[in-house]
C-alpha positions as a printed NumPy array, in Angstrom:
array([[ -4.515,  14.675,  11.314],
       [ -0.767,  15.623,  10.361],
       [  0.08 ,  12.819,   7.534],
       [  3.885,  11.742,   7.154],
       [  6.101,  10.585,   5.04 ],
       [  8.896,   8.785,   4.863],
       [ 11.473,   9.949,   2.718],
       [ 14.719,  10.18 ,   1.133],
       [ 17.207,  11.543,  -1.872],
       [ 18.36 ,   9.982,  -4.829],
       [ 20.723,  10.005,  -7.663],
       [ 18.359,   8.45 , -10.515],
       [ 19.793,   4.744, -12.198],
       [ 19.357,   4.179, -15.349],
       [ 17.432,   0.637, -16.339],
       [ 19.979,  -0.817, -17.846],
       [ 22.773,  -0.249, -14.75 ],
       [ 19.389,  -1.74 , -12.328],
       [ 19.932,  -5.131, -14.658],
       [ 23.569,  -4.971, -14.399],
       [ 22.957,  -5.418, -10.589],
       [ 20.231,  -7.397, -10.781],
       [ 22.632, -10.461, -12.665],
       [ 25.663,  -8.938,  -9.596],
       [ 23.298,  -9.876,  -7.075],
       [ 21.96 , -13.112,  -8.714],
       [ 26.449, -14.316,  -8.919],
       [ 26.722, -13.45 ,  -5.209],
       [ 23.558, -14.913,  -4.174],
       [ 25.523, -18.452,  -5.47 ],
       [ 28.826, -17.405,  -4.075],
       [ 27.106, -16.912,  -0.434],
       [ 24.1  , -18.862,  -0.196],
       [ 25.731, -20.154,   3.081],
       [ 25.579, -16.882,   4.861],
       [ 22.144, -15.466,   5.445],
       [ 22.148, -12.018,   3.614],
       [ 18.346, -10.109,   3.038],
       [ 18.986,  -9.311,  -0.657],
       [ 17.468,  -5.868,  -1.854],
       [ 14.94 ,  -5.533,  -4.191],
       [ 16.152,  -4.58 ,  -7.729],
       [ 13.445,  -1.74 ,  -7.917],
       [ 14.852,  -0.577,  -3.636],
       [ 17.923,   0.149,  -4.979],
       [ 19.265,   3.847,  -5.244],
       [ 22.234,   5.905,  -4.166],
       [ 20.708,   8.411,  -1.657],
       [ 22.464,  11.665,  -1.037],
       [ 20.009,  12.652,   2.139],
       [ 17.706,  10.347,   4.141],
       [ 15.088,  12.031,   5.493],
       [ 12.858,  10.686,   7.926],
       [  9.396,  11.017,   8.54 ],
       [  8.431,  14.245,   7.622],
       [  4.979,  16.524,   7.027],
       [  2.739,  16.067,   3.522],
       [  3.108,  19.594,   3.83 ],
       [  7.406,  19.951,   3.462],
       [  7.219,  17.818,   0.217],
       [  7.206,  21.32 ,  -1.957],
       [  9.489,  23.123,  -0.451],
       [ 11.612,  20.396,  -0.225],
       [ 11.452,  20.378,  -4.237],
       [ 12.091,  23.997,  -4.547],
       [ 15.154,  23.343,  -2.762],
       [ 16.423,  20.25 ,  -5.152],
       [ 15.316,  21.882,  -8.41 ],
       [ 17.068,  25.299,  -7.129],
       [ 20.13 ,  22.871,  -6.617],
       [ 19.424,  21.34 ,  -9.651],
       [ 18.891,  23.768, -11.762],
       [ 23.421,  24.596, -11.676],
       [ 24.527,  21.199, -11.682],
       [ 25.369,  19.039, -15.167],
       [ 25.353,  15.521, -15.615],
       [ 27.568,  13.18 , -13.987],
       [ 29.751,   9.591, -15.375],
       [ 29.597,   7.502, -12.823],
       [ 30.602,   4.134, -12.722],
       [ 30.217,   0.709, -10.602],
       [ 33.714,  -0.681,  -8.95 ],
       [ 34.333,  -3.435,  -6.233],
       [ 31.798,  -4.997,  -3.769],
       [ 32.351,  -4.664,  -0.311],
       [ 31.265,  -4.085,   3.256],
       [ 30.238,  -2.124,   5.99 ],
       [ 31.573,  -1.887,   8.747],
       [ 34.445,  -5.014,   8.425],
       [ 34.532,  -7.832,   6.769],
       [ 34.72 ,  -9.685,  10.081],
       [ 31.226,  -7.763,  11.312],
       [ 29.099,  -6.951,   8.014],
       [ 25.78 ,  -6.095,   8.138],
       [ 25.714,  -3.845,   4.775],
       [ 26.915,  -5.643,   1.788],
       [ 27.522,  -2.643,  -1.177],
       [ 28.826,  -2.407,  -4.034],
       [ 30.617,   0.458,  -4.866],
       [ 30.362,   3.791,  -7.295],
       [ 33.651,   5.457,  -9.314],
       [ 33.973,   8.308, -11.263],
       [ 33.565,  11.839, -10.484],
       [ 32.632,  11.074,  -6.97 ],
       [ 33.735,  14.474,  -5.711],
       [ 30.683,  16.266,  -7.943],
       [ 28.172,  14.045,  -6.273],
       [ 30.026,  14.729,  -2.442],
       [ 29.615,  18.277,  -3.492],
       [ 26.016,  17.732,  -4.949],
       [ 25.281,  15.667,  -1.442],
       [ 26.888,  18.917,   0.913],
       [ 24.728,  21.735,  -1.312],
       [ 21.77 ,  19.619,  -0.888],
       [ 22.984,  19.152,   2.957],
       [ 22.8  ,  23.15 ,   3.644],
       [ 19.946,  23.624,   1.256],
       [ 18.001,  21.536,   3.403],
       [ 19.553,  22.841,   6.888],
       [ 18.438,  25.92 ,   6.46 ],
       [ 14.604,  24.526,   6.224],
       [ 15.267,  22.916,   9.02 ],
       [ 16.79 ,  19.254,   8.483],
       [ 19.696,  18.726,  10.444],
       [ 22.496,  17.093,   8.252],
       [ 23.852,  13.568,   8.574],
       [ 26.405,  13.09 ,  11.733],
       [ 28.334,  10.381,   9.496],
       [ 30.392,  11.08 ,   6.418],
       [ 28.711,  10.418,   2.934],
       [ 29.719,   7.274,   1.396],
       [ 28.066,   6.953,  -2.108],
       [ 26.913,   3.314,  -2.385],
       [ 24.486,   1.298,  -3.365],
       [ 23.137,  -1.27 ,  -1.126],
       [ 22.608,  -5.161,  -2.768],
       [ 21.777,  -6.381,   0.707],
       [ 22.092,  -6.882,   4.517],
       [ 23.211,  -9.651,   6.499],
       [ 20.988, -10.945,   8.689],
       [ 22.821, -11.992,  11.437],
       [ 26.594, -12.561,  12.122],
       [ 28.267, -14.661,   9.419],
       [ 28.333, -17.933,   9.827],
       [ 29.827, -19.828,  12.846],
       [ 33.012, -20.183,  12.033],
       [ 36.535, -19.134,   9.946],
       [ 34.911, -20.57 ,   6.451],
       [ 32.039, -17.738,   6.002],
       [ 34.63 , -15.204,   6.341],
       [ 37.063, -16.239,   4.33 ],
       [ 34.519, -16.73 ,   1.333],
       [ 33.464, -13.797,   2.008],
       [ 36.807, -11.81 ,   1.786],
       [ 37.894, -14.416,  -0.881],
       [ 34.76 , -12.639,  -3.105],
       [ 35.123,  -8.97 ,  -1.365],
       [ 38.706,  -9.024,  -2.82 ],
       [ 38.563, -11.05 ,  -5.79 ],
       [ 36.239,  -7.847,  -6.911],
       [ 38.525,  -5.119,  -5.567],
       [ 39.025,  -3.642,  -9.071],
       [ 36.068,  -4.408, -10.603],
       [ 34.677,  -2.051, -13.283],
       [ 31.218,  -2.973, -14.758],
       [ 29.285,  -0.464, -16.554],
       [ 29.33 ,   3.509, -16.305],
       [ 26.077,   5.096, -16.294],
       [ 24.591,   8.906, -16.637],
       [ 23.492,  10.73 , -13.192],
       [ 21.439,  13.43 , -14.419],
       [ 18.616,  13.357, -12.257],
       [ 17.676,  13.043,  -8.446],
       [ 14.187,  12.609,  -6.832],
       [ 11.978,  13.007,  -4.099],
       [ 11.447,   9.336,  -2.628],
       [  8.506,   8.636,  -0.941],
       [  9.271,   4.619,   0.815],
       [  6.435,   2.643,   2.215],
       [  7.108,  -0.078,   4.414],
       [  5.624,  -3.05 ,   3.772],
       [  5.585,  -6.933,   4.84 ],
       [  6.98 ,  -8.468,   1.799],
       [  9.862,  -5.14 ,   1.211],
       [  9.499,  -1.607,   1.109],
       [  7.31 ,   0.394,  -1.989],
       [  8.884,   3.38 ,  -3.516],
       [  7.449,   6.094,  -5.317],
       [  9.236,   8.948,  -6.436],
       [  7.6  ,  12.305,  -5.434],
       [  9.997,  15.077,  -7.081],
       [ 12.009,  14.448,  -9.728],
       [ 14.79 ,  17.343, -10.914],
       [ 16.713,  16.856, -14.126],
       [ 20.578,  18.928, -13.997],
       [ 20.93 ,  21.078, -16.8  ],
       [ 22.542,  19.697, -20.085]])
């Protein structure tokens, strides 16, 4: 029987950043209490570079080799949390996110290198443009029934347009296994590749 794993590649986040994200979620939870949002568990927040989907377990080492080869050519990057926003729009939000700033050009280059390296071994490239972000929560249904909920959300996004909270060093990527469970996904790093210092 062929065993398949649900996999993605992400930049690893430091624990201090996760604490900041937890505090941010708590503030937003209070401010958005009238809007149905499924909040991301803190350990489940990742700066995803590439979603691979269901992959045969036998391919894990091959993916790891590509990741290692790429990581060996990279130095750590300086990034920071910046702004709160929604995808796709303020009137039809699906995702509540925290933005990333700093060396974004390098993050995009890293993502493109991973795309190219994985495409060479049969993984199709993403059709959507890469937008670095951290998903804080997903809207369970349309934002309220009236303009009040939209106005509340718009105020929160506008107030935090220039919000900058914490700088962090991105120094590694991980291949992560995601297992879906009734209480939420469980994430297990399978391979971690460290950038050169």
